[in-house]
Short mmCIF file of C-alpha atoms in Angstrom, two decimals:
data_model
loop_
_atom_site.label_atom_id
_atom_site.label_comp_id
_atom_site.label_asym_id
_atom_site.label_seq_id
_atom_site.Cartn_x
_atom_site.Cartn_y
_atom_site.Cartn_z
CA UNK A 36 10.05 -1.29 28.94
CA UNK A 37 10.82 2.24 27.61
CA UNK A 38 8.40 4.13 25.91
CA UNK A 39 9.19 5.25 22.36
CA UNK A 40 9.17 8.99 21.81
CA UNK A 41 6.39 9.99 19.63
CA UNK A 42 6.67 8.82 15.97
CA UNK A 43 10.12 7.55 16.44
CA UNK A 44 9.40 4.06 15.26
CA UNK A 45 6.41 4.77 13.33
CA UNK A 46 7.69 2.95 10.14
CA UNK A 47 10.34 0.53 11.86
CA UNK A 48 9.49 -3.19 11.02
CA UNK A 49 9.73 -5.09 14.17
CA UNK A 50 10.14 -9.09 13.31
CA UNK A 51 11.34 -10.94 16.16
CA UNK A 52 12.96 -14.13 15.27
CA UNK A 53 11.84 -15.74 18.59
CA UNK A 54 8.31 -15.33 17.60
CA UNK A 55 8.99 -18.16 15.01
CA UNK A 56 8.97 -20.43 18.12
CA UNK A 57 5.27 -19.58 18.43
CA UNK A 58 3.68 -19.65 15.09
CA UNK A 59 0.32 -18.47 15.87
CA UNK A 60 1.63 -15.34 17.50
CA UNK A 61 4.03 -14.88 14.55
CA UNK A 62 1.40 -15.09 12.16
CA UNK A 63 -0.78 -12.46 14.04
CA UNK A 64 1.98 -10.25 14.32
CA UNK A 65 2.81 -10.32 10.54
CA UNK A 66 -0.87 -10.03 9.68
CA UNK A 67 -0.81 -6.62 11.76
CA UNK A 68 2.46 -5.63 9.90
CA UNK A 69 0.93 -6.54 6.60
CA UNK A 70 -2.20 -4.21 7.28
CA UNK A 71 0.20 -1.66 8.22
CA UNK A 72 1.95 -2.07 4.94
CA UNK A 73 -1.42 -1.86 3.05
CA UNK A 74 -2.11 1.48 4.80
CA UNK A 75 1.07 3.08 3.66
CA UNK A 76 0.65 1.67 0.20
CA UNK A 77 -2.86 2.99 0.06
CA UNK A 78 -1.76 6.41 1.31
CA UNK A 79 0.88 6.61 -1.14
CA UNK A 80 -1.33 6.00 -4.09
CA UNK A 81 -3.92 8.54 -2.83
CA UNK A 82 -1.18 11.20 -2.52
CA UNK A 83 0.04 10.24 -6.16
CA UNK A 84 -3.58 10.68 -7.39
CA UNK A 85 -3.67 14.16 -5.55
CA UNK A 86 -0.41 15.35 -7.04
CA UNK A 87 -1.43 14.88 -10.50
CA UNK A 88 -3.98 17.62 -9.85
CA UNK A 89 -1.61 20.13 -8.07
CA UNK A 90 1.93 19.27 -8.04
CA UNK A 91 3.68 19.71 -4.68
CA UNK A 92 7.63 19.01 -4.26
CA UNK A 93 6.94 18.18 -0.37
CA UNK A 94 4.25 15.73 -1.21
CA UNK A 95 6.45 14.19 -3.96
CA UNK A 96 9.15 13.62 -1.26
CA UNK A 97 6.64 11.84 0.92
CA UNK A 98 5.49 9.74 -1.99
CA UNK A 99 9.23 8.69 -2.70
CA UNK A 100 9.78 7.94 0.97
CA UNK A 101 6.80 5.75 1.60
CA UNK A 102 7.61 3.78 -1.57
CA UNK A 103 10.86 2.98 0.05
CA UNK A 104 9.13 2.01 3.30
CA UNK A 105 6.84 -0.24 1.52
CA UNK A 106 9.69 -1.96 -0.40
CA UNK A 107 11.39 -2.56 3.10
CA UNK A 108 8.27 -4.02 4.38
CA UNK A 109 7.96 -6.47 1.36
CA UNK A 110 11.52 -7.51 1.57
CA UNK A 111 11.55 -7.95 5.45
CA UNK A 112 8.12 -9.32 5.90
CA UNK A 113 8.29 -11.56 2.80
CA UNK A 114 11.67 -13.10 4.13
CA UNK A 115 10.13 -13.53 7.60
CA UNK A 116 6.97 -15.12 6.11
CA UNK A 117 9.01 -17.66 4.15
CA UNK A 118 10.88 -18.68 7.43
CA UNK A 119 7.52 -18.76 9.18
CA UNK A 120 6.12 -21.06 6.33
CA UNK A 121 8.74 -23.78 6.89
CA UNK A 122 7.76 -24.40 10.51
CA UNK A 123 4.66 -26.57 11.23
CA UNK A 124 1.66 -24.38 10.79
CA UNK A 125 -1.93 -25.19 10.94
CA UNK A 126 -3.89 -25.15 7.77
CA UNK A 127 -5.37 -21.80 8.91
CA UNK A 128 -2.06 -20.23 9.57
CA UNK A 129 -0.57 -21.62 6.43
CA UNK A 130 -3.51 -19.96 4.29
CA UNK A 131 -3.04 -16.80 6.08
CA UNK A 132 0.91 -16.77 5.47
CA UNK A 133 -0.04 -17.56 1.80
CA UNK A 134 -2.49 -14.77 1.69
CA UNK A 135 0.01 -12.49 3.25
CA UNK A 136 2.94 -13.34 0.84
CA UNK A 137 0.55 -12.88 -2.15
CA UNK A 138 -0.70 -9.35 -0.70
CA UNK A 139 2.61 -7.97 0.27
CA UNK A 140 3.57 -8.20 -3.32
CA UNK A 141 0.53 -6.41 -4.67
CA UNK A 142 1.09 -3.57 -2.13
CA UNK A 143 4.60 -3.15 -3.12
CA UNK A 144 3.43 -2.93 -6.84
CA UNK A 145 0.80 -0.43 -6.02
CA UNK A 146 3.33 1.83 -4.24
CA UNK A 147 5.69 1.21 -7.48
CA UNK A 148 2.56 2.39 -9.46
CA UNK A 149 2.19 5.42 -7.17
CA UNK A 150 5.72 6.52 -8.04
CA UNK A 151 4.95 6.06 -11.70
CA UNK A 152 2.04 8.49 -11.25
CA UNK A 153 4.30 11.10 -9.53
CA UNK A 154 6.90 10.73 -12.43
CA UNK A 155 4.07 11.66 -14.67
CA UNK A 156 2.93 14.53 -12.36
CA UNK A 157 6.74 15.63 -12.34
CA UNK A 158 6.99 15.73 -16.26
CA UNK A 159 3.75 17.60 -16.50
CA UNK A 160 4.98 20.18 -13.92
CA UNK A 161 8.51 20.58 -15.48
CA UNK A 162 7.15 20.90 -18.88
CA UNK A 163 4.27 23.24 -17.75
CA UNK A 164 1.75 20.82 -19.46
CA UNK A 165 -1.82 20.70 -18.79
CA UNK A 166 -4.80 18.47 -19.63
CA UNK A 167 -7.29 19.80 -22.12
CA UNK A 168 -10.65 20.42 -20.23
CA UNK A 169 -12.12 17.27 -21.89
CA UNK A 170 -9.12 15.27 -20.63
CA UNK A 171 -9.13 16.82 -17.15
CA UNK A 172 -12.95 15.72 -16.95
CA UNK A 173 -11.70 12.15 -17.80
CA UNK A 174 -8.98 12.24 -15.29
CA UNK A 175 -11.12 13.41 -12.69
CA UNK A 176 -13.72 10.54 -13.33
CA UNK A 177 -10.79 7.94 -13.32
CA UNK A 178 -9.42 9.46 -10.11
CA UNK A 179 -12.66 9.39 -8.44
CA UNK A 180 -13.21 5.76 -9.37
CA UNK A 181 -9.68 4.88 -8.28
CA UNK A 182 -10.11 6.57 -4.93
CA UNK A 183 -13.13 4.45 -4.36
CA UNK A 184 -11.68 1.30 -5.45
CA UNK A 185 -8.73 1.89 -3.14
CA UNK A 186 -10.94 2.70 -0.17
CA UNK A 187 -13.04 -0.51 -0.79
CA UNK A 188 -10.18 -2.74 -1.51
CA UNK A 189 -8.09 -1.98 1.49
CA UNK A 190 -11.04 -1.80 3.94
CA UNK A 191 -12.02 -5.15 2.59
CA UNK A 192 -8.47 -6.55 3.03
CA UNK A 193 -8.15 -5.09 6.45
CA UNK A 194 -11.44 -6.61 7.49
CA UNK A 195 -11.30 -9.71 5.45
CA UNK A 196 -14.50 -8.86 3.82
CA UNK A 197 -15.01 -10.64 0.63
CA UNK A 198 -18.62 -9.04 0.10
CA UNK A 199 -17.35 -5.81 0.05
CA UNK A 200 -14.27 -6.82 -2.25
CA UNK A 201 -16.97 -7.84 -4.82
CA UNK A 202 -18.10 -4.34 -5.09
CA UNK A 203 -14.76 -3.22 -6.79
CA UNK A 204 -15.53 -5.02 -10.14
CA UNK A 205 -18.18 -2.66 -11.46
CA UNK A 206 -15.96 0.33 -10.46
CA UNK A 207 -13.03 -1.25 -12.34
CA UNK A 208 -15.28 -1.71 -15.37
CA UNK A 209 -15.88 2.16 -15.05
CA UNK A 210 -12.12 2.56 -15.62
CA UNK A 211 -11.94 0.03 -18.29
CA UNK A 212 -14.54 2.20 -20.27
#
């Protein structure tokens, strides 16, 4: 075993076909990759919210790169999970695979939304547009509510905490309002 250089394989997706022979281990490995994917999607969305406030070209490039990584995760992990689901899984593992397949699509969609927010920030920056003070106050309220929703949602996902997940709905109502 050779140790990787610092950060060299940070975003490398390691899905070994040989693990399919041991479904329980493959499911656990996929779960850890799904959590990693969720973390990248979360960070991407949080960065896109930040860039709305103050445009930064380097941060924009990070958002674009991260969205590409999340897309790769969805493609590769999704394909692997489908292969895994065709093997004889326990009911619990089958439910886990189903949950992951559903989740990775949502994480990919979140990173797509992050890029859409980035596009808006780029347009505002290029056209030298600014929100009125009233609109900026509303954007700040929405941004804070969204940050809180993101933190709660992703923590609930990572920990499998349904009680925590229930706290999202009231915040979502703030955004709807």
